[in-house]
CSV table of C-alpha atoms and ligand atoms in Angstrom, one decimal:
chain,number,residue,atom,x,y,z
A,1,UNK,CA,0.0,0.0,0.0
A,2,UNK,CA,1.0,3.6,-0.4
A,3,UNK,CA,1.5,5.3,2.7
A,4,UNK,CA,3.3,9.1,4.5
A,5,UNK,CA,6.4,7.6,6.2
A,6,UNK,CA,8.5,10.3,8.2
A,7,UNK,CA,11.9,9.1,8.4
A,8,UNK,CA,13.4,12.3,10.2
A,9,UNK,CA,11.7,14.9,12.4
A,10,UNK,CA,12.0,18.1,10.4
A,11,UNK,CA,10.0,20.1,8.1
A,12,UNK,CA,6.9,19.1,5.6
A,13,UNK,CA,9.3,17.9,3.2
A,14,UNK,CA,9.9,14.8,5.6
A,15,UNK,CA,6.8,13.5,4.8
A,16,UNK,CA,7.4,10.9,1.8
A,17,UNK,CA,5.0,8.6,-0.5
A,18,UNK,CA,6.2,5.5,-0.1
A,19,UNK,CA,5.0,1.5,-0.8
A,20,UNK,CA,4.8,0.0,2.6
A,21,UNK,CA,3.7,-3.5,4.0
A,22,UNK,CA,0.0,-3.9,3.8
A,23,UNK,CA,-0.8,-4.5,8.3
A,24,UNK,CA,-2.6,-7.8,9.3
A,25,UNK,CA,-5.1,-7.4,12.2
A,26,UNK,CA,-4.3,-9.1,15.2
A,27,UNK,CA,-6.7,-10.2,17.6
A,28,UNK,CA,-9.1,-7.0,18.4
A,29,UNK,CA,-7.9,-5.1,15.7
A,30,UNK,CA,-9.6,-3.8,12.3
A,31,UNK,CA,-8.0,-3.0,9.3
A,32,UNK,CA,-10.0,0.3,7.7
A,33,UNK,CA,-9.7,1.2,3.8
A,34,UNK,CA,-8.8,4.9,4.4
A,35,UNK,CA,-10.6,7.3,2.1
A,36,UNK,CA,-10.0,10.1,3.8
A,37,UNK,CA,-7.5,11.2,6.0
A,38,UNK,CA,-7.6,14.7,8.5
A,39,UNK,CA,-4.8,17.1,8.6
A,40,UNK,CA,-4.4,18.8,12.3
A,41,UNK,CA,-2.3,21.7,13.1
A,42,UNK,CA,-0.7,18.6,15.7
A,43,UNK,CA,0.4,16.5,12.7
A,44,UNK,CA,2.6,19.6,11.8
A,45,UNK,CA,4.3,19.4,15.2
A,46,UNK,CA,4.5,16.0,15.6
A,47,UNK,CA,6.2,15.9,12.2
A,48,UNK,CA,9.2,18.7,13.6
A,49,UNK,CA,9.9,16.6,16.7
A,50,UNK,CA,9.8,19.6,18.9
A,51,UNK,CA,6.4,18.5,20.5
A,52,UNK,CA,5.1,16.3,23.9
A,53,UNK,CA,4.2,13.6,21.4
A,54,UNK,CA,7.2,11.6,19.8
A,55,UNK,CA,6.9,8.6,18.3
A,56,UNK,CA,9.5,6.3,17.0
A,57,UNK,CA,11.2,6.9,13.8
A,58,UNK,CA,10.0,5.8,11.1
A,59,UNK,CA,6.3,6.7,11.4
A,60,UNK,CA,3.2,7.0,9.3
A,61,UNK,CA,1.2,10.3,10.8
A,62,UNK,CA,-2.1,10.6,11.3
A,63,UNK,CA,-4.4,10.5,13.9
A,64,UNK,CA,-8.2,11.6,11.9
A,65,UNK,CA,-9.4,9.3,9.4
A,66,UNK,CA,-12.6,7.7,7.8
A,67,UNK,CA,-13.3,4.7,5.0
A,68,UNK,CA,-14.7,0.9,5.3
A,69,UNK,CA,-14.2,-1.7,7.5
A,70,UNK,CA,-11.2,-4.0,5.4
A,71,UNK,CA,-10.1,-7.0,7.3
A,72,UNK,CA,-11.2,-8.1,10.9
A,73,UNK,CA,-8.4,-9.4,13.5
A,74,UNK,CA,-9.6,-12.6,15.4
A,75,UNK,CA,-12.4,-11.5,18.1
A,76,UNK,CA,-13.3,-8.1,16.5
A,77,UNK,CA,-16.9,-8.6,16.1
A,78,UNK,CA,-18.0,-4.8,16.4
A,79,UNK,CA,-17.8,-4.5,12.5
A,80,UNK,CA,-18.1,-6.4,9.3
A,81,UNK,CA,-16.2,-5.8,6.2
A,82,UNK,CA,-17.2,-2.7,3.8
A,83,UNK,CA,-18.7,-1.3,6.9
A,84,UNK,CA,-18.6,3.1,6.9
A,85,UNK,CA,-16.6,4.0,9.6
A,86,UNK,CA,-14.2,6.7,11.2
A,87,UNK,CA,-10.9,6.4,13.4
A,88,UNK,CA,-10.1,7.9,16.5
A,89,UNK,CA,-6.2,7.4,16.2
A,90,UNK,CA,-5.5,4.3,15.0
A,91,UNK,CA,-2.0,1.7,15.6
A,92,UNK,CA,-0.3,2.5,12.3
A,93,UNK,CA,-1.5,5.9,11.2
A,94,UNK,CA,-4.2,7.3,9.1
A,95,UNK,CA,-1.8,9.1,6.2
A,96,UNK,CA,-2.4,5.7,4.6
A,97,UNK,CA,-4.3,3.7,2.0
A,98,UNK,CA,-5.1,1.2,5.0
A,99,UNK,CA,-4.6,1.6,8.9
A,100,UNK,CA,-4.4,-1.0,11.3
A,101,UNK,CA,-7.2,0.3,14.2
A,102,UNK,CA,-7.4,-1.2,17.5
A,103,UNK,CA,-11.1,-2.1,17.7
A,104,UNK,CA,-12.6,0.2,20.2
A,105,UNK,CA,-11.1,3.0,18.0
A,106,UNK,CA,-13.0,2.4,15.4
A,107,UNK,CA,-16.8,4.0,15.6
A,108,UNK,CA,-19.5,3.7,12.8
A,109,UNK,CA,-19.8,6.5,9.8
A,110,UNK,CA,-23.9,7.0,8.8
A,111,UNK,CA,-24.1,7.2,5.1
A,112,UNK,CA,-25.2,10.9,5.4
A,113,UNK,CA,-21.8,11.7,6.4
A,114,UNK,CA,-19.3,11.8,4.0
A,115,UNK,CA,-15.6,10.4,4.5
A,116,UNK,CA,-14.0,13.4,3.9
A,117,UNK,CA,-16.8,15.1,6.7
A,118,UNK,CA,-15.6,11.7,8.9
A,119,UNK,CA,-11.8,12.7,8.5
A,120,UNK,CA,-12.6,15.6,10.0
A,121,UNK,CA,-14.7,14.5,13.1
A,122,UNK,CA,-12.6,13.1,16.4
A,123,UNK,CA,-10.0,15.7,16.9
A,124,UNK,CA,-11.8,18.7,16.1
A,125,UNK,CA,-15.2,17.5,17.6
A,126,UNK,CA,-13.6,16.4,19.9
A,127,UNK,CA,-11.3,18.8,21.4
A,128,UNK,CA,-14.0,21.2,21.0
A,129,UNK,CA,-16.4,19.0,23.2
A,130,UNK,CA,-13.7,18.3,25.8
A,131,UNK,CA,-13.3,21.8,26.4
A,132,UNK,CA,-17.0,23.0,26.1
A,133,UNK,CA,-18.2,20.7,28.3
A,134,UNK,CA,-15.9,18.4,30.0
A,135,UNK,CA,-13.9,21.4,31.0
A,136,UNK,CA,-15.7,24.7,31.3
A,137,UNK,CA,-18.9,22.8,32.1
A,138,UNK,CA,-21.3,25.3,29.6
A,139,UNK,CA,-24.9,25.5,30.2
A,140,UNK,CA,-27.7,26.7,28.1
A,141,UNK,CA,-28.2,30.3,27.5
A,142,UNK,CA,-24.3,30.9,28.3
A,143,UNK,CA,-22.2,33.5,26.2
A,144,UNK,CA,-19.3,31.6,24.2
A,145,UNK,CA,-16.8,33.3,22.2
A,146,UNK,CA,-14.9,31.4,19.7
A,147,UNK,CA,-11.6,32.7,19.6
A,148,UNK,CA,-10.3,31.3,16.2
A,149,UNK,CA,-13.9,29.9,14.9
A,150,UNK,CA,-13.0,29.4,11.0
A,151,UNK,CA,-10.9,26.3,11.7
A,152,UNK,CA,-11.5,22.3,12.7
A,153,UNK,CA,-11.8,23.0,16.0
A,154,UNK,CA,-13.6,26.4,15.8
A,155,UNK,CA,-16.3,25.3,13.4
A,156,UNK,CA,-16.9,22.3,15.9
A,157,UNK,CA,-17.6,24.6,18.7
A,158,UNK,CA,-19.8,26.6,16.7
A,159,UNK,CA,-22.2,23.0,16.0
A,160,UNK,CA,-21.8,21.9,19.2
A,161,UNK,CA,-22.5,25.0,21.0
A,162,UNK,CA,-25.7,26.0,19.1
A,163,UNK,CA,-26.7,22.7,19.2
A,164,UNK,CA,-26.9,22.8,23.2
A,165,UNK,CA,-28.6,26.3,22.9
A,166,UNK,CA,-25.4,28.2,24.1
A,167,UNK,CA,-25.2,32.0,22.4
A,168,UNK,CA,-22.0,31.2,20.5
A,169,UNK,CA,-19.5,34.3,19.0
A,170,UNK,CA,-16.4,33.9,16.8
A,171,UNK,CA,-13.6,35.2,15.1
A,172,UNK,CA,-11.5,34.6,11.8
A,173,UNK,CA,-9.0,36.2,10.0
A,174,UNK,CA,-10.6,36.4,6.4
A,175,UNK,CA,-13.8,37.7,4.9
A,176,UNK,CA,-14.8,33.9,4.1
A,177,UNK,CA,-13.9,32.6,7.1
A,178,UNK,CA,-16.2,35.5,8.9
A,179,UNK,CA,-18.8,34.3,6.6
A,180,UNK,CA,-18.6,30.3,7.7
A,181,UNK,CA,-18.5,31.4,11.1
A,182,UNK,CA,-21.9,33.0,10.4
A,183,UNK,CA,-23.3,30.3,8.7
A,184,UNK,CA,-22.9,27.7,11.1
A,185,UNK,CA,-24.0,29.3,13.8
A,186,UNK,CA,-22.3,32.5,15.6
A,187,UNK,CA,-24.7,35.3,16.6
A,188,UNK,CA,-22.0,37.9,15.5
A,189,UNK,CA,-18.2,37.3,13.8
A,190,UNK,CA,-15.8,39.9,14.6
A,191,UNK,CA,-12.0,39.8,12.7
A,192,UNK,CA,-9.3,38.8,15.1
A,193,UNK,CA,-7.1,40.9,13.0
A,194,UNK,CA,-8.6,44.3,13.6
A,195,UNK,CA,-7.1,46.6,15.8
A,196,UNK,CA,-9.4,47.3,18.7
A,197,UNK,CA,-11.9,44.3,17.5
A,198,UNK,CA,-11.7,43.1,21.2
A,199,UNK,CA,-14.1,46.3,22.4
A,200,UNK,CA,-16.4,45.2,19.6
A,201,UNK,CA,-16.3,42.4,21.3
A,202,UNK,CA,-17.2,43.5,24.5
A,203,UNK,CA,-20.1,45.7,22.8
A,204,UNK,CA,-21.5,42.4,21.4
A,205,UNK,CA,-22.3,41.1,24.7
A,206,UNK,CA,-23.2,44.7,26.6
A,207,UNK,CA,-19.8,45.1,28.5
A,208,UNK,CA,-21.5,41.9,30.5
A,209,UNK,CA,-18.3,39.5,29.2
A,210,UNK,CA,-18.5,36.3,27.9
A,211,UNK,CA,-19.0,33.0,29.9
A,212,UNK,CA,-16.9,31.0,28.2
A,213,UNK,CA,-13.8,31.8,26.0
A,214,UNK,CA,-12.3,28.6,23.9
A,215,UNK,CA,-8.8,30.0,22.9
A,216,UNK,CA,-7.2,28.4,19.5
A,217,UNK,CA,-3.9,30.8,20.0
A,218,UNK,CA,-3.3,31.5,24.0
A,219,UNK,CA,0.0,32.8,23.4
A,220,UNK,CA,-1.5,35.7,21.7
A,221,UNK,CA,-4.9,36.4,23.3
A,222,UNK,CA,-4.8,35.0,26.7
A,223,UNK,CA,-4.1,38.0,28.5
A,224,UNK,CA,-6.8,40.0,26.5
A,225,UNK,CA,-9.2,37.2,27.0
A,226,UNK,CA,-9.4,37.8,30.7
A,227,UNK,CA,-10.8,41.4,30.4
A,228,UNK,CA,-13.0,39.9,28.1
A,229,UNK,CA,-15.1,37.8,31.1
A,230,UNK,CA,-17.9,37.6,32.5
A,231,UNK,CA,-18.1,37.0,36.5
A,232,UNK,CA,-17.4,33.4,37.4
A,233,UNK,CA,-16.5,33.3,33.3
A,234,UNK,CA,-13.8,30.5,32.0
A,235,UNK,CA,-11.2,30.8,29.2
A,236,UNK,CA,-10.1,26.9,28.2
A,237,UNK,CA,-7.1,27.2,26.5
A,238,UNK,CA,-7.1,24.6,22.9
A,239,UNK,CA,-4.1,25.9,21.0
A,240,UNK,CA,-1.1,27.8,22.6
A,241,UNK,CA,2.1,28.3,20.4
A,242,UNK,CA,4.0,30.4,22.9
A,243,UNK,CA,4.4,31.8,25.9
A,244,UNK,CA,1.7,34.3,27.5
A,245,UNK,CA,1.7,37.4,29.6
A,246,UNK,CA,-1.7,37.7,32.0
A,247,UNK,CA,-3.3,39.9,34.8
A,248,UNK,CA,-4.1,37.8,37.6
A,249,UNK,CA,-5.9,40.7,38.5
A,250,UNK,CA,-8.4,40.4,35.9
A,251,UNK,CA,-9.0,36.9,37.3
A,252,UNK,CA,-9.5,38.0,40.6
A,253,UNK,CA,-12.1,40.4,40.7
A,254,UNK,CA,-14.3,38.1,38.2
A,255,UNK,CA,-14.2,35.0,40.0
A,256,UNK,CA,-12.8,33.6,36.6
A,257,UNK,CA,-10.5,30.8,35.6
A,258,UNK,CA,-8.4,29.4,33.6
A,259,UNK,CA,-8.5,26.1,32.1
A,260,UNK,CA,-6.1,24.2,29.7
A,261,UNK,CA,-6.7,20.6,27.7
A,262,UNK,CA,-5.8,17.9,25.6
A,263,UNK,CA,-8.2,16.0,23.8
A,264,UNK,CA,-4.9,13.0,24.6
A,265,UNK,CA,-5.9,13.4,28.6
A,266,UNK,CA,-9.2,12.7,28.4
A,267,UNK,CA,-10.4,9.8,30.4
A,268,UNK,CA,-12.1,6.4,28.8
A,269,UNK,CA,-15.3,7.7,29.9
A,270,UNK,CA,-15.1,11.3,28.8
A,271,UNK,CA,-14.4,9.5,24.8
A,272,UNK,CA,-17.4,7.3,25.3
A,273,UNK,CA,-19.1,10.7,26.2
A,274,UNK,CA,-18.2,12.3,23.6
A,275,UNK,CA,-18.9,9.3,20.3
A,276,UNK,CA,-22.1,9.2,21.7
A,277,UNK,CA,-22.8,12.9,21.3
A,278,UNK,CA,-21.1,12.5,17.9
A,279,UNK,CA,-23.4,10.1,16.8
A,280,UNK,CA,-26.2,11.5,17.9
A,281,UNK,CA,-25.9,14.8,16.4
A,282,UNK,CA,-24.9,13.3,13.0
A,283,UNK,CA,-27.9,11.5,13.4
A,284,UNK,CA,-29.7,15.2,14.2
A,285,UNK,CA,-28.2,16.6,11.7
A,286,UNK,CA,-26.2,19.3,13.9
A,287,UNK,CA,-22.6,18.0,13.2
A,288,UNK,CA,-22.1,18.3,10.1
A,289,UNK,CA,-17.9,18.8,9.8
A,290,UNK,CA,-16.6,21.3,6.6
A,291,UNK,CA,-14.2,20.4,4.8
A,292,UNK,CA,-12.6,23.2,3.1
A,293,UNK,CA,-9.4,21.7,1.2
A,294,UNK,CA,-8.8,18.4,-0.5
A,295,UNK,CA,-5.5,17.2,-1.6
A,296,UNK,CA,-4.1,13.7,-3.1
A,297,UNK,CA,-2.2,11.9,-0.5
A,298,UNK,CA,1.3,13.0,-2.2
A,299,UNK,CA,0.9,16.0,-1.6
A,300,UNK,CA,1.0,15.8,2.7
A,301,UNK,CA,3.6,18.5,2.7
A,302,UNK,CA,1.8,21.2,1.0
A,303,UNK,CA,-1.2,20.1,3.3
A,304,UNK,CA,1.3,20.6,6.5
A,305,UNK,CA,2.1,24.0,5.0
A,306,UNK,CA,-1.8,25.0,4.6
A,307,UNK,CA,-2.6,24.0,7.9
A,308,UNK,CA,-0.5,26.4,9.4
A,309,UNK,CA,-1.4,29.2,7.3
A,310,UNK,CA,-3.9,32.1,8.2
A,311,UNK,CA,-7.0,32.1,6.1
A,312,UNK,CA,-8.4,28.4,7.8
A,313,UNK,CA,-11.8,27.5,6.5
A,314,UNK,CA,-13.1,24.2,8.3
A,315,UNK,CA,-11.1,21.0,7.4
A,316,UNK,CA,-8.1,20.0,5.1
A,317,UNK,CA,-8.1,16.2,4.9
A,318,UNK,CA,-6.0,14.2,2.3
A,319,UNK,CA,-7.7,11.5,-0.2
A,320,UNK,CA,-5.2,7.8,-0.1
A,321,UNK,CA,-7.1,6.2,-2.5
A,322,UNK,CA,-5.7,8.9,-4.9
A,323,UNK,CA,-2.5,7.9,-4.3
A,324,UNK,CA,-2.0,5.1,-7.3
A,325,UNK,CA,-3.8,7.6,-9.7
B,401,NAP,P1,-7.0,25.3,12.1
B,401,NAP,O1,-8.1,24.6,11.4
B,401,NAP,O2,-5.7,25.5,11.5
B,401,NAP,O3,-7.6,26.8,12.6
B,401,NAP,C1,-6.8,27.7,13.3
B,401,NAP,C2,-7.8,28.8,13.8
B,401,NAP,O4,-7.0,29.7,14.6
B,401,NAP,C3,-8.5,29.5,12.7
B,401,NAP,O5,-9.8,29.8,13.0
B,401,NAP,C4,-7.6,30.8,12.6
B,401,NAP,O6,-8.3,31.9,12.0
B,401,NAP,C5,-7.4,31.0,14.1
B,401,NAP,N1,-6.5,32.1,14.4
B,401,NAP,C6,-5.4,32.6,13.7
B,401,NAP,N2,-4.9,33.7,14.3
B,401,NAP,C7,-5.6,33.9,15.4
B,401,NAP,C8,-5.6,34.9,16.4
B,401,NAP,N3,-4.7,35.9,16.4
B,401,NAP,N4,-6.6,34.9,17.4
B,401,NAP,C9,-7.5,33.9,17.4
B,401,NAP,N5,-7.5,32.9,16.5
B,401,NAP,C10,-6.6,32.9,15.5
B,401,NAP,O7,-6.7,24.6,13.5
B,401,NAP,P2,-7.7,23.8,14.5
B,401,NAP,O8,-7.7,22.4,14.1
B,401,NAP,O9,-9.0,24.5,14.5
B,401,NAP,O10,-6.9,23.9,15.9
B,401,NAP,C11,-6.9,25.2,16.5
B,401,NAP,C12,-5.8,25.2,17.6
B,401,NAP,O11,-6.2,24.3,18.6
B,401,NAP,C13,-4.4,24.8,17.1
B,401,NAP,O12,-3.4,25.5,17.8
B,401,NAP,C14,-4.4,23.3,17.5
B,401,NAP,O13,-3.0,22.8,17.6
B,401,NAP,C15,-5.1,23.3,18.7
B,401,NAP,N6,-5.8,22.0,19.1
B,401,NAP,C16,-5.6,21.5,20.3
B,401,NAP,C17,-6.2,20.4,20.7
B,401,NAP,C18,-6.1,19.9,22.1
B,401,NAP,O14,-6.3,18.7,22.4
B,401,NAP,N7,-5.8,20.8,23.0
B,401,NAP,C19,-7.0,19.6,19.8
B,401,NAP,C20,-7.1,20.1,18.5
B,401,NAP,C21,-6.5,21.3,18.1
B,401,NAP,P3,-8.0,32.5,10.6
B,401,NAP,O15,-7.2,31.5,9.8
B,401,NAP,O16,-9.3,32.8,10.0
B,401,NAP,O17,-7.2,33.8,10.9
C-alpha cells in the first residue's frame, strides 16, 4: 500500500510517499480502507519533533481518518467488512491507504456523512467538546466566544455550541472565514485581526463579558481574554504556540478561571461521552464537519504547509485512495 512515512523529524518535506507493508489485524484489531484522512495543526508538530508527542522513527502520521471496514483481526466482532466507519487514532496511522485500528477506535460512519466530513470529526469535535463541556462545564443560555472559529476546532464549537442552545461568538482572520462562522452558527463574527476588534467584542455582549472563551492561539490572546469575562466566566485554553503574559488581577475580581486541555488526557469515559454525542448529532443533523481543502495523498507537505497558514476555513483532509492515480 501507499503510505506518508517520516523518516526524520523536520519540516513538511519529511513526509514521503512511499510503498509500505500492507498491516494484518491481530486479535481485536480492524484493518479500515482509508478514504479520507484529517490534517491537524498537531500533525505539523508531531512531524518537527519539537512537540510532547514523539513517536518512534519511522512513522506513518495521522491521527483523523474515515473509510470501510477492510479485514477483521480474530475476536473483532463490532464491525463487518465494507462497513462506513471513522478512526479515533489508529495503531499504524491514518496518512495511509489502510490503517491498522485497534477495535474500540473504530466508531460507525452514517451514510449521510461523508468520509472526507468523517476525516474531520474526532479531533476537532472532539477537542472542542472536551473543552465546552468536560472542562468549562457550559450550560444553556451561556455567552461563548470562539476565539479562532473558521478552523476544525472552531467550526466544531460553533455546531456543538448552538446545538446545546449556548449564544455562541467567533472570530476569523478572512472575509470567508467570517462568513462560515456566520453560517454555522455565531450570533455575531468579529476579525481577530482588527485593531481594537476586542471592544467590539465587549459591545457584542453589553460590556457583561463572555461565559466561556475557547482560545485556539493562548499565546497571543490569553491576557486579553481575561478582560473579556464575565463574573465566574472561564477561558479553556485549545491551542497555545508560545508563551503568555496575564493579569491575575483580571482573574481575581471576576471570579474567573483558567483552564487548559488535551483531547490525549481525556479519560475512557469522557471518549465514550463524547462518540455518543457524535453520533447523535450526526444523526440530528447538527454535526455536520466542513471540509474546506482536499488534496491527493502525495501532496502531505503542502497540506502541513496549509494547515499552518492564516486564512483556515473548516477542514483540510487528504484523499489515499488517490495515491495510485
Ligand atoms: P485550524 O483549522 O488551522 O484553525 C486555526 C484557527 O486559529 C483559525 O480559526 C484561525 O483563524 C485562528 N487564528 C489565527 N490567528 C488567530 C488569532 N490571532 N486569534 C485567534 N484565532 C486565530 O486549527 P484547528 O484544528 O481548529 O486547531 C486550533 C488550535 O487548537 C491549534 O493550535 C491546534 O493545535 C489546537 N488543538 C488543540 C487540541 C487539544 O487537544 N488541546 C486539539 C485540536 C486542536 P484565521 O485563519 O481565519 O485567521
Amino acid at each position: 500500500m501507499k503510505a506518508i512515512v517520516v523518516r526524520e523529524f523536520g519540516g513538511p518535506e519529511v513526509l514521503r510517499l512511499e510503498e509500505a507493508p500492507l498491516p494484518k489485524p491481530a486479535a481485536g484489531q480492524v484493518l479500515v480502507r482509508v478514504m479520507a484522512s484529517g490534517v491537524n495543526p498537531a500533525d505539523t508538530y508531531t512531524r518537527s519533533g519539537t512537540y510532547a508527542v514523539k513517536p518512534e522513527l519511522p512513522y506513518t502520521p495521522g491521527t483523523d481518518g474515515a473509510g470501510t471496514v477492510e479485514v477483521l483481526g480474530p475476536g473483532a466482532r463490532r464491525f463487518k467488512p465494507g462497513d462506513r466507519v471513522y478512526l479515533a487514532r489508529s495503531i499504524s496511522g491514518t496518512y495511509a491507504e489502510y490503517a491498522l485500528a485497534a477495535e474500540a477506535q473504530v466508531h460507525p460512519l452514517p451514510d449521510a456523512v461523508g468520509f472526507s466530513e468523517g476525516a474531520g470529526l474526532y479531533v476537532p469535535y472532539g477537542a472542542a467538546y472536551h473543552a465546552l463541556f468536560h472542562h468549562a462545564l457550559a450550560l444553556p443560555g451561556e455567552t461563548v466566544l470562539v476565539h479562532g472559529a473558521s478552523g476544525g476546532v472552531g467550526v466544531a464549537a460553533l455546531q456543538l455550541g448552538r446545538a446545546r442552545g449556548l449564544a455562541m461568538y467567533g472570530t476569523a482572520g478572512t472575509e470567508r472565514g467570517r462568513e462560515l462562522v456566520l453560517r454555522e452558527g455565531a450570533r455575531a463574527v468579529f476579525d481577530h485581526g482588527d485593531p481594537g476588534y476586542q471592544d467590539a467584542l465587549a459591545h457584542a455582549v453589553e460590556g457583561r463579558g463572555f461565559d466561556v472563551i475557547l482560545e485556539m492561539l493562548a499565546n497571543v490572546n490569553l491576557g486579553r481574554d481575561l478582560k473579556l469575562l464575565a463574573t465566574r466566566g472561564r477561558v479553556v485554553v485549545i491551542g497555545s504556540r508560545g508563551e503568555a503574559t496575564i493579569t491575575p488581577r483580571d482573574l481575581m475580581g471576576r471570579r474567573g478561571s483558567i483552564h487548559a486541555m488535551t483531547l490525549w488526557a481525556a479519560t475512557e469515559a469522557e471518549e465514550a461521552e463524547i462518540h455518543a454525542a457524535l453520533a447523535a448529532g450526526m444523526e440530528a443533523g447538527s454535526v455536520r464537519p466542513v471540509v474546506g481543502r482536499e488534496l491527493p495523498l502525495a501532496e502531505a507537505a503542502q497540506s502541513h504547509r496549509a494547515v499552518m497558514e492564516r486564512g483556515a476555513f473548516g477542514k483540510i483532509v487528504l484523499l489515499p485512495q488517490a495515491a495510485r492515480g
